Amino acid sequence: MQRQQDGGSHDILLTGSNGFLGSQFVTPWLQRHPASRAACLVRAADDPAADARLKAALLRAGADRNATTGLDEAIGRARAICGDVGDPAAAWLDDVRRWREGGDGRPLRVLHCAANLSFRPGDRDAVRAVNIDGTRFMLDAASRLGATEFNYVSTAYVAGDREGEILEDVVGGQPPGFSNAYEESKWEAEALVRGHGARTGMPFRILRPSIIIGHSVTYRLSALSGFYKVVETMLALGRMPRTRGRVILLPMPSGSTLDLIPVDTVVAEMMALMDAGPSTLGHAFHLTSDTPLPLVGVLDALSPLAGLTIGQTEEGPVDKLAELVMQRLRHYAPYLGQIRRFDRRNVRAAGIAPQPLFDVEALRPYVTSFIGHAA
Ligand SMILES: NC(=O)c1ccc[n+]([C@@H]2O[C@H](COP(=O)([O-])OP(=O)(O)OC[C@H]3O[C@@H](n4cnc5c(N)ncnc54)[C@H](OP(=O)(O)O)[C@@H]3O)[C@@H](O)[C@H]2O)c1
């Protein structure tokens, strides 16, 4: 991975830093930039409560990756700012300004990671409020604070229902459709980031992970992200007497793949891209797997771990049991049967090293570790 090229110390304003991805980013970033400081916007009743939430999340994230040295020192350079990305009153902007006064005029970078990740149709308004209005507000805040760059954590699934090769730079405008309001909101938020950049000159990067799983060394994770919700649902199905001893044939096009990426790989690629200098500004990057997994192989190998036997059919749902399974997994179905591949040309051009091979066997310990903890 490339080392820091930003020429020295900076302040960074982060959102979502007590969440799954953000909490794994903050202290490695501060350890990589030993003279820098972070302000982390955290929702809470007051500053002490925000501070407690942040510290707890950073310690949990450190434990999830077996962090041994430097964690407390890095946490000491992370300051919690109590606030909400959708807060139009923006009292927290003044708190950030006051914090900046102690920074000797060093540049301010922004990483906007906060989002509402719900796929439930009933959460549409809340998803749009956080993901679209919140991003608009963060862009405005970045400009008002004189930030030098805006890094936006999006998702590879802004591709919506596009299939085939998905390029990082947007070609052909908006996809014909989206699987849910979350994808659509992230697409619209990306458009806001680009529009703001064009209008104000604010440099930006768009960072698009696929489906994030636990840490590649410990397999642990501190939040139940999308992939694990699928495993959890399969565990619940595997406990139902009617699934016992039955082969459940699910309709899946052959060639479907599953794009999973360990959280520490996402963080390492984010850090390298953010430190790769001006050539990475103005671009989007797929933080996706170099080796997407064949879905049929994953289900073959891993569904027995949940007490299920799942097979593939090219036909529609063949019986009531398959219908039940599909109903339970309906929110995740768009991510399970992908006939697409995320291109990583921009990632390569930035000099990011190829990832180690990630095959079905490499996935197995993530699932067994999760099931062990869930039991
Ligand atoms: N997890 C994945 O597989 C995945 C895949 C692709 C992209 N992403 C993207 O990665 C980013 C982080 O996702 P994650 O998995 O870390 O999700 P997460 O664990 O749910 O974390 C979301 C974070 O956003 C914060 N947040 C939500 N609404 C907020 C608001 N109104 N004001 C301030 N903070 C708010 C949450 O704070 P609270 O604790 O207060 O709710 C939390 O810190 C998101 O942008 C997501 O779209 C995630």
Coordinates of C-alpha atoms and ligand atoms in Angstrom, one line a residue:
M1 CA 0.0 0.0 0.0
Q2 CA 1.1 3.5 -0.6
R3 CA 2.1 5.8 2.3
Q4 CA 0.9 9.2 3.0
Q5 CA 1.4 11.8 0.3
D6 CA -0.5 14.6 1.8
G7 CA 2.6 16.4 2.8
G8 CA 1.9 16.6 6.6
S9 CA -0.5 16.9 9.3
H10 CA -4.2 17.7 8.7
D11 CA -7.5 17.6 10.5
I12 CA -10.2 15.2 9.3
L13 CA -13.9 15.5 9.9
L14 CA -15.7 12.2 9.9
T15 CA -19.3 11.0 10.0
G16 CA -20.4 7.5 10.7
S17 CA -17.3 6.9 12.8
N18 CA -19.1 4.9 15.5
G19 CA -20.5 2.6 12.8
F20 CA -19.2 -0.7 11.4
L21 CA -16.9 0.7 8.7
G22 CA -16.2 4.1 10.2
S23 CA -15.1 2.7 13.5
Q24 CA -12.5 0.5 11.7
F25 CA -11.2 3.5 9.8
V26 CA -10.6 6.1 12.4
T27 CA -7.7 4.8 14.5
P28 CA -5.8 3.1 11.6
W29 CA -6.0 6.5 9.8
L30 CA -4.7 8.4 12.8
Q31 CA -1.9 5.9 13.3
R32 CA -1.0 6.3 9.6
H33 CA -1.0 10.1 10.1
P34 CA 0.7 10.5 13.5
A35 CA 0.5 14.3 13.6
S36 CA -3.2 14.6 12.6
R37 CA -6.4 14.9 14.5
A38 CA -10.0 13.7 13.9
A39 CA -13.3 15.2 14.7
C40 CA -16.1 12.6 14.6
L41 CA -19.7 13.6 14.4
V42 CA -21.7 11.3 16.6
R43 CA -25.4 11.3 17.4
A44 CA -26.0 11.6 21.2
A45 CA -27.8 13.6 23.8
D46 CA -24.7 15.7 24.6
D47 CA -21.0 15.8 24.2
P48 CA -20.1 13.4 27.0
A49 CA -22.5 10.9 25.6
A50 CA -21.1 11.3 22.1
D51 CA -17.6 10.9 23.5
A52 CA -18.6 7.7 25.3
R53 CA -20.3 6.3 22.1
L54 CA -17.2 7.1 20.0
K55 CA -14.7 5.7 22.4
A56 CA -16.7 2.5 22.9
A57 CA -17.0 2.0 19.2
L58 CA -13.2 2.6 18.6
L59 CA -12.2 0.2 21.3
R60 CA -14.6 -2.4 20.0
A61 CA -13.2 -2.0 16.5
G62 CA -9.7 -2.3 17.9
A63 CA -10.6 -5.5 19.7
D64 CA -12.2 -6.8 16.5
R65 CA -8.8 -6.5 14.7
N66 CA -6.7 -7.5 17.7
A67 CA -5.1 -4.1 17.8
T68 CA -2.3 -4.2 20.3
T69 CA -0.2 -1.0 20.1
G70 CA -1.0 2.7 19.7
L71 CA -4.8 2.3 20.0
D72 CA -5.2 4.6 23.1
E73 CA -2.8 7.2 21.7
A74 CA -4.8 7.3 18.4
I75 CA -8.1 7.5 20.3
G76 CA -6.7 10.4 22.2
R77 CA -6.5 12.4 18.9
A78 CA -10.1 11.6 18.0
R79 CA -12.6 14.2 19.3
A80 CA -16.3 13.4 19.4
I81 CA -18.6 16.2 18.2
C82 CA -22.2 15.7 19.2
G83 CA -24.4 16.2 16.1
D84 CA -26.6 14.9 13.4
V85 CA -25.9 15.1 9.6
G86 CA -29.5 16.1 9.1
D87 CA -29.4 18.9 11.6
P88 CA -30.2 22.1 9.8
A89 CA -29.5 24.1 12.9
A90 CA -25.9 23.0 12.7
A91 CA -24.8 23.9 16.2
W92 CA -22.1 21.4 15.7
L93 CA -20.5 23.5 13.0
D94 CA -19.4 26.0 15.6
D95 CA -18.0 23.1 17.7
V96 CA -15.9 22.0 14.7
R97 CA -14.7 25.6 14.2
R98 CA -13.7 25.8 17.9
W99 CA -11.9 22.5 17.6
R100 CA -10.1 23.8 14.4
E101 CA -8.8 26.8 16.3
G102 CA -6.3 24.4 18.1
G103 CA -5.1 23.1 14.7
D104 CA -2.5 25.7 13.6
G105 CA -4.3 26.3 10.3
R106 CA -3.7 22.8 9.0
P107 CA -5.9 21.6 6.1
L108 CA -9.3 20.0 6.8
R109 CA -10.3 16.8 5.0
V110 CA -13.8 15.3 5.2
L111 CA -14.9 11.7 5.1
H112 CA -18.6 11.3 4.9
C113 CA -19.5 7.8 5.9
A114 CA -22.8 8.1 7.8
A115 CA -25.8 6.6 6.2
N116 CA -29.1 4.9 6.8
L117 CA -28.7 1.4 5.3
S118 CA -32.2 0.1 5.7
F119 CA -33.7 -1.8 2.7
R120 CA -37.2 -1.8 4.1
P121 CA -39.7 0.0 1.9
G122 CA -41.3 1.7 5.0
D123 CA -38.0 3.4 5.8
R124 CA -37.8 5.2 2.5
D125 CA -38.3 8.7 3.9
A126 CA -35.8 8.2 6.7
V127 CA -33.2 6.7 4.2
R128 CA -33.6 9.7 1.9
A129 CA -33.4 12.2 4.8
V130 CA -30.1 10.9 6.0
N131 CA -28.5 9.8 2.8
I132 CA -29.5 12.7 0.5
D133 CA -30.3 15.6 2.7
G134 CA -27.5 14.6 5.1
T135 CA -25.0 14.5 2.2
R136 CA -26.2 17.9 0.9
F137 CA -25.8 19.3 4.4
M138 CA -22.3 17.8 4.8
L139 CA -21.2 19.2 1.5
D140 CA -22.4 22.7 2.6
A141 CA -20.6 22.2 6.0
A142 CA -17.4 21.1 4.2
S143 CA -17.5 24.3 2.1
R144 CA -18.3 26.5 5.1
L145 CA -15.4 25.0 7.0
G146 CA -13.0 25.5 4.1
A147 CA -12.3 21.8 3.7
T148 CA -9.7 20.9 1.1
E149 CA -11.5 17.7 -0.1
F150 CA -14.7 15.7 0.4
N151 CA -14.5 11.9 0.4
Y152 CA -17.9 10.2 0.1
V153 CA -18.5 6.6 1.0
S154 CA -21.1 5.4 -1.4
T155 CA -21.9 1.8 -2.5
A156 CA -21.1 -0.3 -5.6
Y157 CA -24.9 -0.9 -5.8
V158 CA -25.6 2.6 -7.1
A159 CA -25.3 0.4 -10.2
G160 CA -29.0 -0.4 -9.5
D161 CA -30.3 -3.1 -11.8
R162 CA -27.5 -2.8 -14.4
E163 CA -25.8 -6.1 -15.3
G164 CA -22.5 -7.0 -17.0
E165 CA -19.4 -4.9 -16.5
I166 CA -20.0 -1.9 -14.2
L167 CA -17.5 0.9 -14.8
E168 CA -16.4 3.2 -11.9
D169 CA -16.9 6.4 -13.9
V170 CA -20.6 6.9 -14.6
V171 CA -21.4 6.1 -18.1
G172 CA -25.0 6.3 -19.5
G173 CA -26.5 8.2 -16.6
Q174 CA -28.9 6.8 -14.0
P175 CA -29.6 3.0 -14.1
P176 CA -33.0 2.0 -15.4
G177 CA -34.1 0.9 -11.8
F178 CA -33.0 0.4 -8.3
S179 CA -33.7 -2.5 -5.9
N180 CA -34.5 -0.2 -3.0
A181 CA -34.6 3.4 -1.8
Y182 CA -31.1 2.9 -0.2
E183 CA -29.4 2.3 -3.6
E184 CA -31.4 5.2 -5.2
S185 CA -30.5 7.6 -2.3
K186 CA -26.8 6.8 -2.6
W187 CA -27.0 7.4 -6.4
E188 CA -28.6 10.8 -5.8
A189 CA -26.1 11.6 -3.1
E190 CA -23.2 10.8 -5.5
A191 CA -24.8 13.2 -8.0
L192 CA -24.9 15.9 -5.3
V193 CA -21.2 15.3 -4.5
R194 CA -20.3 15.7 -8.2
G195 CA -22.6 18.7 -8.7
H196 CA -21.2 20.4 -5.6
G197 CA -17.6 19.7 -6.9
A198 CA -18.5 21.2 -10.3
R199 CA -20.2 24.3 -8.8
T200 CA -17.8 25.1 -6.0
G201 CA -14.5 23.5 -7.0
M202 CA -14.6 21.2 -4.0
P203 CA -12.3 18.3 -4.8
F204 CA -13.9 14.9 -4.1
R205 CA -13.6 11.1 -4.2
I206 CA -16.4 8.6 -4.3
L207 CA -15.5 5.3 -2.6
R208 CA -17.9 2.4 -3.4
P209 CA -17.6 -0.8 -1.3
S210 CA -19.7 -3.8 -2.2
I211 CA -20.8 -6.1 0.7
I212 CA -18.5 -5.7 3.7
I213 CA -17.8 -8.6 5.9
G214 CA -15.7 -9.0 9.1
H215 CA -12.0 -8.6 9.7
S216 CA -9.7 -10.8 7.5
V217 CA -7.6 -11.9 10.5
T218 CA -10.1 -12.3 13.3
Y219 CA -13.3 -12.7 11.2
R220 CA -15.0 -10.5 13.8
L221 CA -17.3 -7.5 13.3
S222 CA -19.1 -5.2 15.6
A223 CA -22.2 -4.7 13.6
L224 CA -24.6 -7.0 11.8
S225 CA -24.1 -5.9 8.2
G226 CA -26.1 -7.2 5.2
F227 CA -24.2 -10.5 4.5
Y228 CA -24.6 -11.6 8.1
K229 CA -28.3 -10.7 8.1
V230 CA -28.6 -13.3 5.3
V231 CA -26.7 -15.9 7.3
E232 CA -28.9 -15.0 10.4
T233 CA -32.0 -15.5 8.3
M234 CA -30.6 -18.8 7.0
L235 CA -29.9 -19.9 10.6
A236 CA -33.5 -19.2 11.5
L237 CA -34.8 -21.1 8.5
G238 CA -32.5 -24.0 9.4
R239 CA -34.1 -24.2 12.8
M240 CA -37.6 -24.7 11.3
P241 CA -38.7 -28.3 11.3
R242 CA -40.2 -28.0 7.8
T243 CA -36.7 -27.3 6.3
R244 CA -35.1 -30.4 7.9
G245 CA -33.9 -33.0 5.4
R246 CA -35.3 -31.1 2.4
V247 CA -33.4 -29.8 -0.6
I248 CA -34.5 -26.3 -1.3
L249 CA -34.2 -25.3 -4.9
L250 CA -33.8 -21.6 -5.4
P251 CA -34.0 -19.9 -8.8
M252 CA -30.6 -18.4 -9.6
P253 CA -29.2 -17.7 -13.0
S254 CA -26.0 -19.7 -13.6
G255 CA -23.0 -17.4 -13.3
S256 CA -24.5 -15.4 -10.4
T257 CA -21.8 -14.1 -8.1
L258 CA -21.5 -12.7 -4.6
D259 CA -19.2 -9.7 -4.1
L260 CA -17.8 -9.7 -0.5
I261 CA -14.9 -7.7 0.9
P262 CA -13.4 -7.8 4.3
V263 CA -13.7 -4.6 6.3
D264 CA -9.9 -4.2 6.7
T265 CA -9.4 -4.5 2.9
V266 CA -12.0 -1.7 2.4
V267 CA -10.2 0.5 5.0
A268 CA -6.8 -0.2 3.5
E269 CA -8.0 0.7 0.0
M270 CA -9.8 3.8 1.3
M271 CA -6.7 5.0 3.1
A272 CA -4.4 4.3 0.1
L273 CA -6.8 6.1 -2.3
M274 CA -7.2 9.1 0.0
D275 CA -3.4 9.4 0.3
A276 CA -2.7 8.8 -3.4
G277 CA -2.7 12.5 -4.2
P278 CA -4.6 14.7 -6.7
S279 CA -4.8 12.1 -9.5
T280 CA -7.5 10.3 -7.5
L281 CA -9.7 13.4 -7.1
G282 CA -12.8 13.7 -9.1
H283 CA -13.1 9.9 -9.5
A284 CA -15.2 7.0 -8.2
F285 CA -13.6 3.7 -7.0
H286 CA -15.0 0.2 -6.6
L287 CA -13.9 -1.1 -3.3
T288 CA -15.1 -4.5 -4.4
S289 CA -13.6 -8.0 -4.6
D290 CA -11.0 -8.9 -7.1
T291 CA -12.5 -12.4 -7.0
P292 CA -16.3 -12.4 -6.7
L293 CA -17.6 -15.7 -5.5
P294 CA -19.8 -18.1 -7.5
L295 CA -23.1 -18.0 -5.6
V296 CA -24.0 -21.6 -6.2
G297 CA -20.6 -22.7 -4.7
V298 CA -21.1 -20.5 -1.7
L299 CA -24.6 -21.9 -1.0
D300 CA -23.3 -25.5 -1.6
A301 CA -20.5 -25.1 0.9
L302 CA -22.1 -22.8 3.5
S303 CA -25.8 -23.5 3.7
P304 CA -25.2 -26.8 5.5
L305 CA -23.5 -24.8 8.3
A306 CA -26.9 -23.2 8.8
G307 CA -28.7 -26.6 8.7
L308 CA -30.0 -26.1 5.2
T309 CA -29.5 -27.8 1.9
I310 CA -29.9 -25.2 -0.9
G311 CA -29.6 -26.0 -4.5
Q312 CA -30.0 -24.1 -7.7
T313 CA -32.7 -24.1 -10.4
E314 CA -33.1 -22.0 -13.5
E315 CA -36.9 -22.1 -13.1
G316 CA -39.2 -20.1 -10.9
P317 CA -39.8 -21.1 -7.2
V318 CA -40.6 -24.8 -7.3
D319 CA -42.4 -25.3 -4.1
K320 CA -43.8 -23.5 -1.0
L321 CA -40.6 -24.0 0.9
A322 CA -38.5 -22.3 -1.8
E323 CA -41.1 -19.5 -1.8
L324 CA -40.8 -19.2 1.9
V325 CA -37.0 -18.9 1.8
M326 CA -37.2 -16.4 -1.0
Q327 CA -39.7 -14.4 0.9
R328 CA -37.4 -14.3 4.0
L329 CA -34.4 -13.3 1.9
R330 CA -36.3 -10.9 -0.4
H331 CA -34.5 -7.7 0.8
Y332 CA -31.1 -9.3 0.0
A333 CA -32.0 -11.1 -3.2
P334 CA -30.7 -8.3 -5.5
Y335 CA -27.2 -8.8 -3.9
L336 CA -27.3 -12.6 -4.1
G337 CA -27.9 -13.2 -7.8
Q338 CA -25.6 -10.7 -9.5
I339 CA -24.8 -11.1 -13.1
R340 CA -22.4 -8.2 -13.1
R341 CA -18.8 -7.5 -12.4
F342 CA -17.5 -4.3 -10.9
D343 CA -14.6 -2.9 -12.9
R344 CA -11.6 -1.7 -10.9
R345 CA -9.7 0.3 -13.5
N346 CA -9.5 3.4 -11.4
V347 CA -8.4 1.5 -8.3
R348 CA -5.6 -0.1 -10.4
A349 CA -4.6 3.2 -11.9
A350 CA -4.2 4.6 -8.4
G351 CA -1.6 1.8 -7.7
I352 CA -3.6 -0.2 -5.2
A353 CA -2.1 -3.7 -4.8
P354 CA -4.2 -6.7 -6.0
Q355 CA -6.1 -8.4 -3.2
P356 CA -5.2 -11.9 -2.0
L357 CA -7.3 -14.7 -3.5
F358 CA -10.7 -14.8 -1.8
D359 CA -12.5 -18.1 -2.6
V360 CA -15.4 -20.0 -1.0
E361 CA -13.0 -21.7 1.5
A362 CA -11.7 -18.3 2.5
L363 CA -15.3 -17.3 3.3
R364 CA -16.0 -20.3 5.5
P365 CA -14.3 -19.1 8.7
Y366 CA -16.2 -15.8 8.6
V367 CA -19.4 -17.8 8.6
T368 CA -18.4 -20.3 11.2
S369 CA -17.1 -17.6 13.5
F370 CA -20.4 -15.7 13.1
I371 CA -22.5 -18.8 13.7
G372 CA -20.3 -19.6 16.8
H373 CA -21.1 -16.2 18.3
A374 CA -24.7 -16.3 17.3
A375 CA -25.2 -19.7 18.9
Ligands
LIG1 N1 -21.9 -2.4 5.4 C1 -21.8 -2.6 4.1 O1 -21.8 -3.8 3.7 C2 -21.7 -1.5 3.2 C3 -21.5 -1.8 1.8 C4 -21.4 -0.7 0.9 C5 -21.4 0.6 1.3 N2 -21.5 0.8 2.7 C6 -21.5 2.3 3.1 O2 -20.6 2.4 4.1 C7 -21.0 3.4 5.0 C8 -21.0 2.9 6.4 O3 -21.8 1.8 6.5 P1 -21.8 0.8 7.8 O4 -21.9 -0.5 7.4 O5 -20.6 1.3 8.7 O6 -23.2 1.2 8.5 P2 -23.5 1.4 10.1 O7 -22.7 0.4 10.9 O8 -25.0 1.3 10.1 O9 -23.1 2.8 10.4 C9 -23.8 3.9 10.0 C10 -23.2 5.1 10.7 O10 -23.9 6.3 10.2 C11 -24.4 7.0 11.4 N3 -25.6 7.8 11.1 C12 -26.7 7.4 10.6 N4 -27.6 8.4 10.5 C13 -26.9 9.5 11.0 C14 -27.3 10.9 11.2 N5 -28.5 11.4 10.9 N6 -26.4 11.7 11.7 C15 -25.1 11.3 12.0 N7 -24.7 10.0 11.9 C16 -25.6 9.1 11.4 C17 -24.7 6.0 12.4 O11 -24.8 6.5 13.7 P3 -25.8 6.0 14.8 O12 -25.0 4.9 15.5 O13 -26.1 7.1 15.6 O14 -27.0 5.4 14.1 C18 -23.4 5.1 12.2 O15 -22.3 5.7 12.8 C19 -22.4 3.9 4.5 O16 -22.2 5.1 3.8 C20 -22.9 2.7 3.6 O17 -23.7 3.2 2.6 C21 -21.7 -0.2 3.6

